[in-house]
C-alpha cells in the first residue's frame, strides 16, 4: 500500500519527525473511557511496522496548571483538579463546567488532561527549537474543550495550547481540522484574532454535534474572515473530499500564508466508524496531509476522534508512514493487538456502499463563498 501519493520522496526522506510518546503517557491516555486502549493500539501498530526507528521519540512533559491556564480559566482547572482527586460525581458545580454526561468525571481525569496538554506543548516546543519539521501527538487533538468547560469528551484543548505555544515565535499560525466534527473550541478561542486562521471541514447537519460551523460563520471583530468552515453531508469519499480540501487550502495559503501549521486529523471520518457519516479511507486523508506538508512549514499533527479503534490505528499509522515517505505492506504485522484487525488483517480500509449525500452544485457554491470570504483577508 503506497502511502506517498505523488509527492517528492526526497522531501520526505529529509524531513525530521518528532514523535511524542512514552509508556507512561500511553498508559494514561488508554484510560479515556470513550476510546479505551486506543493509544496503545495506535502506538503498537506504528511500532510493529518499524516506523519508530525513522523518528526521534520525544518524552512528553506534563502540563502545569499555569501552562493550561494560558487558555483555560483558573476556576475550571481548579474544579477539574478537585473532582479528579475524589472522582466526585455529586459536585453541583460540575454541570456548569460541562462535566458529567459527555465528559464523565473519573478519578485521575485531571492527570489525563495535563498529560495530553503537556504532550502537545512538548511537540510544539520541538518545532520551536527546530529539532524537527513535523511533530506528532496522536493522542492529542481534543478540539471541543472551551476555556471554562469540558465538551464532547474533551477536558483540555491541547490544540489551542499548541497554537499559543507556536505563536511565541510565529506571527501567523494556521489550524486545519479534518475531524468529522466541527473544531468549535479552537475556532472560538481564536475567533477575535487575525493571527490564527482556523479551517474546519466537518459534517454539518441538524442535531449533529456540536451544531456549529456553517459556511457563514467566519470569525468576529478583528478575526472576521479568519475562520473558515466547510460544512459537508454524509457519505463523502476520498476524491471529492480532497478536491474540496485542495480548493479551499490553495486559497487559504494564497491569502493567509501561514508560518506554522497545526493539523487535527480525527479518524472518525473513516468508513466503518460507528459515527457512520463520512466514507473516507486513510489514502484520502493522506493526500490532504501531503497537500499541507508540501508547503514546508513547521507542522504539528494531532489525532482527535476515531471510534473504530482498529481503523483509527490503521489511519494514523498510514499517515505516519506518509509523513516519513515510507510504503507499508498491506499485511498487518504480528503484534499485541493483531487479532483486532480481523477478518482480513489488512492495512487498507474499504469504503462502504453508502450514497454520497453531497450535491455537486451545492459544494461548488460553498467553495465559491469561501473563496469570496477569503478575499477580505488583509
CSV table of C-alpha atoms in Angstrom, one decimal:
chain,number,residue,atom,x,y,z
A,1,UNK,CA,0.0,0.0,0.0
A,2,UNK,CA,1.8,3.1,-1.1
A,3,UNK,CA,1.5,6.0,1.4
A,4,UNK,CA,3.3,8.6,-0.6
A,5,UNK,CA,0.8,9.8,-3.1
A,6,UNK,CA,2.7,11.6,-5.7
A,7,UNK,CA,4.9,13.8,-3.5
A,8,UNK,CA,8.6,14.1,-3.8
A,9,UNK,CA,10.2,11.3,-1.9
A,10,UNK,CA,13.4,13.2,-1.2
A,11,UNK,CA,11.3,15.8,0.6
A,12,UNK,CA,10.1,13.1,2.9
A,13,UNK,CA,13.4,11.5,3.3
A,14,UNK,CA,15.0,14.7,4.6
A,15,UNK,CA,12.0,15.5,6.8
A,16,UNK,CA,12.9,15.3,10.5
A,17,UNK,CA,9.9,14.0,12.5
A,18,UNK,CA,9.4,14.1,16.3
A,19,UNK,CA,7.0,11.5,17.8
A,20,UNK,CA,5.8,12.4,21.2
A,21,UNK,CA,5.4,9.3,23.3
A,22,UNK,CA,6.3,7.4,26.5
A,23,UNK,CA,5.0,4.3,28.2
A,24,UNK,CA,3.5,6.4,31.0
A,25,UNK,CA,1.8,8.7,28.5
A,26,UNK,CA,0.2,5.8,26.6
A,27,UNK,CA,-1.0,4.2,29.8
A,28,UNK,CA,-2.6,7.5,30.9
A,29,UNK,CA,-4.3,8.0,27.5
A,30,UNK,CA,-5.6,4.4,27.5
A,31,UNK,CA,-7.8,5.3,30.4
A,32,UNK,CA,-10.1,7.6,28.4
A,33,UNK,CA,-13.4,5.9,28.7
A,34,UNK,CA,-14.6,6.8,25.2
A,35,UNK,CA,-11.5,5.2,23.5
A,36,UNK,CA,-10.1,2.6,25.9
A,37,UNK,CA,-6.7,1.3,24.9
A,38,UNK,CA,-6.7,3.3,21.7
A,39,UNK,CA,-3.4,4.9,22.4
A,40,UNK,CA,-1.7,1.5,22.9
A,41,UNK,CA,-3.3,0.2,19.7
A,42,UNK,CA,-2.0,3.1,17.6
A,43,UNK,CA,1.5,3.1,19.1
A,44,UNK,CA,1.8,-0.7,18.8
A,45,UNK,CA,0.9,-0.7,15.1
A,46,UNK,CA,3.3,2.2,14.3
A,47,UNK,CA,6.0,0.2,16.2
A,48,UNK,CA,5.1,-3.1,14.5
A,49,UNK,CA,5.6,-1.5,11.1
A,50,UNK,CA,9.1,-0.4,12.1
A,51,UNK,CA,8.3,3.3,11.9
A,52,UNK,CA,9.8,4.3,15.2
A,53,UNK,CA,13.4,4.0,14.0
A,54,UNK,CA,12.8,6.7,11.4
A,55,UNK,CA,11.6,9.3,14.0
A,56,UNK,CA,13.1,10.9,17.1
A,57,UNK,CA,11.0,9.8,20.1
A,58,UNK,CA,10.4,12.7,22.5
A,59,UNK,CA,9.2,12.1,26.0
A,60,UNK,CA,6.2,14.4,26.8
A,61,UNK,CA,6.2,16.8,29.7
A,62,UNK,CA,3.1,17.1,31.9
A,63,UNK,CA,1.4,20.5,31.6
A,64,UNK,CA,1.3,22.6,34.8
A,65,UNK,CA,-1.8,24.5,35.9
A,66,UNK,CA,0.0,27.7,34.7
A,67,UNK,CA,0.6,26.2,31.2
A,68,UNK,CA,-3.0,25.1,30.9
A,69,UNK,CA,-4.2,28.5,32.2
A,70,UNK,CA,-2.7,30.1,29.1
A,71,UNK,CA,-6.2,29.2,27.7
A,72,UNK,CA,-8.4,27.7,30.4
A,73,UNK,CA,-9.7,29.6,33.4
A,74,UNK,CA,-8.3,29.0,36.8
A,75,UNK,CA,-11.7,28.2,38.2
A,76,UNK,CA,-12.3,25.5,35.6
A,77,UNK,CA,-8.8,23.9,36.1
A,78,UNK,CA,-9.2,24.1,39.9
A,79,UNK,CA,-12.6,22.4,39.7
A,80,UNK,CA,-11.2,19.7,37.4
A,81,UNK,CA,-8.4,19.0,39.8
A,82,UNK,CA,-10.7,18.9,42.8
A,83,UNK,CA,-13.2,16.4,41.3
A,84,UNK,CA,-10.4,14.4,39.8
A,85,UNK,CA,-8.8,13.7,43.2
A,86,UNK,CA,-12.0,12.1,44.6
A,87,UNK,CA,-13.8,11.0,41.4
A,88,UNK,CA,-16.6,13.1,42.8
A,89,UNK,CA,-19.8,12.8,40.7
A,90,UNK,CA,-22.0,14.7,43.0
A,91,UNK,CA,-20.5,18.2,43.0
A,92,UNK,CA,-23.3,20.5,41.9
A,93,UNK,CA,-20.8,22.9,40.2
A,94,UNK,CA,-19.7,20.2,37.7
A,95,UNK,CA,-22.6,20.8,35.3
A,96,UNK,CA,-21.6,24.4,35.0
A,97,UNK,CA,-18.2,23.3,33.8
A,98,UNK,CA,-19.6,20.8,31.2
A,99,UNK,CA,-18.6,17.8,33.4
A,100,UNK,CA,-21.0,14.9,33.5
A,101,UNK,CA,-22.8,13.4,30.5
A,102,UNK,CA,-20.4,13.7,27.6
A,103,UNK,CA,-17.3,14.3,29.7
A,104,UNK,CA,-17.7,11.8,32.6
A,105,UNK,CA,-16.0,12.5,35.9
A,106,UNK,CA,-13.5,9.8,36.6
A,107,UNK,CA,-10.7,9.7,39.1
A,108,UNK,CA,-7.5,10.9,37.5
A,109,UNK,CA,-9.2,12.9,34.8
A,110,UNK,CA,-7.0,16.0,35.6
A,111,UNK,CA,-3.8,13.9,35.2
A,112,UNK,CA,-5.1,12.8,31.8
A,113,UNK,CA,-5.8,16.4,30.8
A,114,UNK,CA,-2.4,17.6,32.0
A,115,UNK,CA,-0.7,14.7,30.1
A,116,UNK,CA,-2.4,15.4,26.8
A,117,UNK,CA,-1.8,19.2,27.2
A,118,UNK,CA,1.8,18.6,28.1
A,119,UNK,CA,2.4,16.2,25.1
A,120,UNK,CA,1.1,18.8,22.6
A,121,UNK,CA,3.2,21.5,24.3
A,122,UNK,CA,6.2,19.2,24.1
A,123,UNK,CA,5.5,18.7,20.3
A,124,UNK,CA,5.2,22.4,19.7
A,125,UNK,CA,8.4,23.1,21.7
A,126,UNK,CA,10.3,20.6,19.5
A,127,UNK,CA,9.2,22.7,16.4
A,128,UNK,CA,10.2,26.0,18.1
A,129,UNK,CA,13.6,24.5,19.0
A,130,UNK,CA,14.0,23.4,15.3
A,131,UNK,CA,14.6,19.8,16.3
A,132,UNK,CA,12.1,18.7,13.6
A,133,UNK,CA,9.9,19.9,10.8
A,134,UNK,CA,7.0,17.7,11.8
A,135,UNK,CA,5.9,16.9,15.4
A,136,UNK,CA,3.2,14.2,16.1
A,137,UNK,CA,1.0,13.7,19.1
A,138,UNK,CA,-1.7,11.1,18.0
A,139,UNK,CA,-3.2,11.1,21.5
A,140,UNK,CA,-3.9,14.8,21.3
A,141,UNK,CA,-6.4,16.8,19.2
A,142,UNK,CA,-9.2,17.4,21.7
A,143,UNK,CA,-10.7,20.3,19.9
A,144,UNK,CA,-14.1,20.8,21.6
A,145,UNK,CA,-13.0,22.0,25.1
A,146,UNK,CA,-13.8,25.6,25.9
A,147,UNK,CA,-11.8,27.9,28.2
A,148,UNK,CA,-14.2,27.3,31.1
A,149,UNK,CA,-15.9,24.0,30.2
A,150,UNK,CA,-15.3,20.4,29.0
A,151,UNK,CA,-17.2,19.4,25.9
A,152,UNK,CA,-17.5,16.4,23.6
A,153,UNK,CA,-15.0,14.1,25.5
A,154,UNK,CA,-12.5,16.9,25.6
A,155,UNK,CA,-11.3,18.2,29.0
A,156,UNK,CA,-8.4,20.3,27.9
A,157,UNK,CA,-8.0,21.9,24.5
A,158,UNK,CA,-4.5,20.8,23.7
A,159,UNK,CA,-4.8,22.1,20.1
A,160,UNK,CA,-5.3,25.7,21.5
A,161,UNK,CA,-2.3,25.3,23.9
A,162,UNK,CA,-0.2,24.1,21.0
A,163,UNK,CA,-1.2,27.0,18.8
A,164,UNK,CA,-0.5,29.5,21.6
A,165,UNK,CA,3.0,28.0,22.1
A,166,UNK,CA,3.8,28.3,18.3
A,167,UNK,CA,2.6,31.9,18.5
A,168,UNK,CA,5.5,32.7,20.8
A,169,UNK,CA,7.7,32.5,17.6
A,170,UNK,CA,5.4,32.5,14.6
A,171,UNK,CA,3.3,35.5,13.7
A,172,UNK,CA,0.7,33.6,11.7
A,173,UNK,CA,-0.4,30.1,12.6
A,174,UNK,CA,-2.9,28.1,10.6
A,175,UNK,CA,-5.2,25.5,12.2
A,176,UNK,CA,-6.6,22.8,9.9
A,177,UNK,CA,-9.2,20.4,11.2
A,178,UNK,CA,-10.4,17.3,9.2
A,179,UNK,CA,-12.2,15.5,12.1
A,180,UNK,CA,-15.8,14.6,11.4
A,181,UNK,CA,-16.9,17.2,14.0
A,182,UNK,CA,-16.5,21.0,13.8
A,183,UNK,CA,-13.4,22.2,15.6
A,184,UNK,CA,-15.6,24.6,17.6
A,185,UNK,CA,-13.3,25.0,20.7
A,186,UNK,CA,-10.3,26.1,18.6
A,187,UNK,CA,-12.4,28.4,16.4
A,188,UNK,CA,-14.0,30.0,19.5
A,189,UNK,CA,-10.5,30.5,21.1
A,190,UNK,CA,-9.2,32.5,18.2
A,191,UNK,CA,-12.4,34.0,16.7
A,192,UNK,CA,-11.4,37.5,17.5
A,193,UNK,CA,-7.8,37.4,16.2
A,194,UNK,CA,-6.3,37.7,12.7
A,195,UNK,CA,-3.1,36.0,13.9
A,196,UNK,CA,-4.6,32.5,13.8
A,197,UNK,CA,-6.8,31.2,10.9
A,198,UNK,CA,-8.9,28.2,11.7
A,199,UNK,CA,-10.2,26.0,8.9
A,200,UNK,CA,-12.6,23.1,9.6
A,201,UNK,CA,-14.1,20.6,7.2
A,202,UNK,CA,-16.9,18.7,9.0
A,203,UNK,CA,-20.3,17.2,9.0
A,204,UNK,CA,-22.9,19.9,9.4
A,205,UNK,CA,-26.4,18.6,9.9
A,206,UNK,CA,-29.4,19.4,12.2
A,207,UNK,CA,-28.9,17.7,15.5
A,208,UNK,CA,-25.3,16.7,14.8
A,209,UNK,CA,-22.8,17.7,17.5
A,210,UNK,CA,-21.7,20.4,18.1
A,211,UNK,CA,-24.2,22.1,15.7
A,212,UNK,CA,-21.8,25.0,14.7
A,213,UNK,CA,-19.6,25.6,11.7
A,214,UNK,CA,-21.8,26.8,8.9
A,215,UNK,CA,-20.1,28.4,5.9
A,216,UNK,CA,-21.4,31.8,7.1
A,217,UNK,CA,-19.5,31.5,10.5
A,218,UNK,CA,-16.4,33.5,9.6
A,219,UNK,CA,-15.0,34.9,12.8
A,220,UNK,CA,-15.6,38.2,14.8
A,221,UNK,CA,-14.2,41.6,15.1
A,222,UNK,CA,-10.5,41.7,14.0
A,223,UNK,CA,-10.8,38.0,13.4
A,224,UNK,CA,-13.6,38.3,10.9
A,225,UNK,CA,-12.8,36.2,7.8
A,226,UNK,CA,-10.2,34.3,9.7
A,227,UNK,CA,-12.5,31.4,10.5
A,228,UNK,CA,-13.2,29.1,7.5
A,229,UNK,CA,-15.9,26.5,7.7
A,230,UNK,CA,-16.6,23.8,5.1
A,231,UNK,CA,-19.9,22.1,6.0
A,232,UNK,CA,-20.4,18.7,4.4
A,233,UNK,CA,-23.1,16.0,4.3
A,234,UNK,CA,-22.9,12.2,4.9
A,235,UNK,CA,-21.2,9.8,2.5
A,236,UNK,CA,-18.4,11.9,1.1
A,237,UNK,CA,-15.4,9.8,-0.2
A,238,UNK,CA,-11.7,10.4,-0.7
A,239,UNK,CA,-11.6,12.0,-4.2
A,240,UNK,CA,-14.4,14.5,-3.7
A,241,UNK,CA,-13.1,15.4,-0.2
A,242,UNK,CA,-9.6,16.0,-1.5
A,243,UNK,CA,-11.0,18.3,-4.3
A,244,UNK,CA,-12.8,20.4,-1.8
A,245,UNK,CA,-9.9,20.4,0.6
A,246,UNK,CA,-7.3,21.4,-2.1
A,247,UNK,CA,-9.6,24.2,-3.5
A,248,UNK,CA,-10.1,25.8,-0.1
A,249,UNK,CA,-6.5,25.3,1.2
A,250,UNK,CA,-4.9,26.7,-2.0
A,251,UNK,CA,-6.9,29.9,-1.4
A,252,UNK,CA,-6.0,29.9,2.3
A,253,UNK,CA,-2.4,29.7,1.5
A,254,UNK,CA,-2.5,32.5,-1.0
A,255,UNK,CA,-4.4,34.9,1.3
A,256,UNK,CA,-3.0,34.0,4.8
A,257,UNK,CA,0.4,32.5,4.0
A,258,UNK,CA,0.9,30.8,7.5
A,259,UNK,CA,4.3,30.5,9.1
A,260,UNK,CA,3.4,27.3,11.0
A,261,UNK,CA,0.5,24.8,10.9
A,262,UNK,CA,-1.4,22.7,13.4
A,263,UNK,CA,-3.5,19.9,11.8
A,264,UNK,CA,-6.1,17.9,13.7
A,265,UNK,CA,-6.5,14.5,11.9
A,266,UNK,CA,-9.5,12.9,13.7
A,267,UNK,CA,-10.2,9.5,12.2
A,268,UNK,CA,-14.0,9.4,12.8
A,269,UNK,CA,-14.4,10.3,9.1
A,270,UNK,CA,-13.2,6.7,8.1
A,271,UNK,CA,-15.6,4.2,6.6
A,272,UNK,CA,-16.5,1.7,9.3
A,273,UNK,CA,-16.5,4.3,12.1
A,274,UNK,CA,-19.5,4.0,14.5
A,275,UNK,CA,-20.4,7.6,13.6
A,276,UNK,CA,-21.4,6.2,10.2
A,277,UNK,CA,-21.2,9.5,8.5
A,278,UNK,CA,-18.3,10.1,6.0
A,279,UNK,CA,-16.9,7.3,3.9
A,280,UNK,CA,-13.2,8.1,3.8
A,281,UNK,CA,-10.1,6.0,3.8
A,282,UNK,CA,-6.6,6.9,5.1
A,283,UNK,CA,-5.5,7.4,1.4
A,284,UNK,CA,-7.8,10.5,1.1
A,285,UNK,CA,-6.7,12.0,4.4
A,286,UNK,CA,-3.1,11.3,3.5
A,287,UNK,CA,-3.5,13.3,0.3
A,288,UNK,CA,-4.8,16.2,2.3
A,289,UNK,CA,-1.9,15.9,4.7
A,290,UNK,CA,0.6,15.9,1.9
A,291,UNK,CA,-1.0,18.9,0.4
A,292,UNK,CA,-0.2,20.8,3.6
A,293,UNK,CA,3.2,19.3,4.2
A,294,UNK,CA,4.4,20.3,0.7
A,295,UNK,CA,4.3,24.0,1.9
A,296,UNK,CA,7.3,23.1,4.0
A,297,UNK,CA,6.2,24.9,7.1
A,298,UNK,CA,6.7,23.6,10.7
A,299,UNK,CA,3.7,21.3,11.3
A,300,UNK,CA,2.2,19.9,14.5
A,301,UNK,CA,0.0,16.9,13.8
A,302,UNK,CA,-2.7,15.8,16.3
A,303,UNK,CA,-5.2,13.0,16.5
A,304,UNK,CA,-8.8,13.5,17.6
A,305,UNK,CA,-11.9,11.4,17.1
A,306,UNK,CA,-11.9,7.8,15.8
A,307,UNK,CA,-14.2,5.3,17.5
A,308,UNK,CA,-13.5,2.2,15.4
A,309,UNK,CA,-10.2,1.7,17.2
A,310,UNK,CA,-8.6,-0.7,14.7
A,311,UNK,CA,-9.4,1.7,11.8
A,312,UNK,CA,-8.1,4.7,13.8
A,313,UNK,CA,-4.8,2.8,14.3
A,314,UNK,CA,-4.7,1.9,10.6
A,315,UNK,CA,-5.3,5.6,9.6
A,316,UNK,CA,-2.7,7.2,11.9
A,317,UNK,CA,-0.1,4.5,11.1
A,318,UNK,CA,-0.6,5.1,7.4
A,319,UNK,CA,-0.4,8.9,8.0
A,320,UNK,CA,2.8,8.4,10.0
A,321,UNK,CA,4.3,6.4,7.1
A,322,UNK,CA,3.1,9.1,4.7
A,323,UNK,CA,5.0,11.8,6.6
A,324,UNK,CA,8.1,9.7,6.5
A,325,UNK,CA,7.8,8.8,2.8
A,326,UNK,CA,7.6,5.1,3.7
A,327,UNK,CA,5.5,2.5,1.9
A,328,UNK,CA,3.8,-0.1,4.2
A,329,UNK,CA,2.9,-3.7,3.4
A,330,UNK,CA,-0.8,-4.4,3.3
A,331,UNK,CA,-0.5,-7.3,5.8
A,332,UNK,CA,-0.8,-6.1,9.4
A,333,UNK,CA,2.4,-7.3,11.1
A,334,UNK,CA,2.0,-9.7,14.1
A,335,UNK,CA,1.9,-7.7,17.3
A,336,UNK,CA,0.0,-7.4,20.6
A,337,UNK,CA,-3.3,-6.3,19.0
A,338,UNK,CA,-3.1,-8.3,15.8
A,339,UNK,CA,-6.5,-10.1,16.5
A,340,UNK,CA,-8.3,-6.7,16.4
A,341,UNK,CA,-7.6,-6.4,12.7
A,342,UNK,CA,-9.6,-9.4,11.5
A,343,UNK,CA,-11.1,-10.8,9.4
A,344,UNK,CA,-8.8,-9.5,6.7
A,345,UNK,CA,-5.7,-8.4,8.7
A,346,UNK,CA,-5.1,-5.7,6.1
A,347,UNK,CA,-4.0,-2.1,6.5
A,348,UNK,CA,-6.5,-0.9,3.9
A,349,UNK,CA,-9.9,0.4,4.7
A,350,UNK,CA,-12.6,-0.1,2.0
A,351,UNK,CA,-15.3,2.5,1.5
A,352,UNK,CA,-18.8,1.3,2.5
A,353,UNK,CA,-21.7,1.0,0.0
A,354,UNK,CA,-23.4,4.2,1.1
A,355,UNK,CA,-24.6,7.1,-1.1
A,356,UNK,CA,-22.7,10.4,-1.1
A,357,UNK,CA,-25.3,13.0,0.0
A,358,UNK,CA,-23.2,16.0,-1.2
A,359,UNK,CA,-24.7,17.8,-4.1
A,360,UNK,CA,-22.0,19.0,-6.6
A,361,UNK,CA,-23.7,22.3,-7.2
A,362,UNK,CA,-24.0,23.0,-3.5
A,363,UNK,CA,-20.4,22.1,-2.9
A,364,UNK,CA,-19.3,24.4,-5.7
A,365,UNK,CA,-21.3,27.2,-4.1
A,366,UNK,CA,-19.7,26.6,-0.7
A,367,UNK,CA,-16.2,26.7,-2.2
A,368,UNK,CA,-17.1,29.9,-4.1
A,369,UNK,CA,-18.5,31.5,-1.0
A,370,UNK,CA,-15.3,30.6,1.0
A,371,UNK,CA,-13.1,32.0,-1.8
A,372,UNK,CA,-15.1,35.2,-1.8
A,373,UNK,CA,-14.8,35.5,2.0
A,374,UNK,CA,-11.0,34.9,1.9
A,375,UNK,CA,-10.6,37.9,-0.5
A,376,UNK,CA,-11.4,40.0,2.6
A,377,UNK,CA,-8.3,38.8,4.4
A,378,UNK,CA,-5.8,41.6,4.5
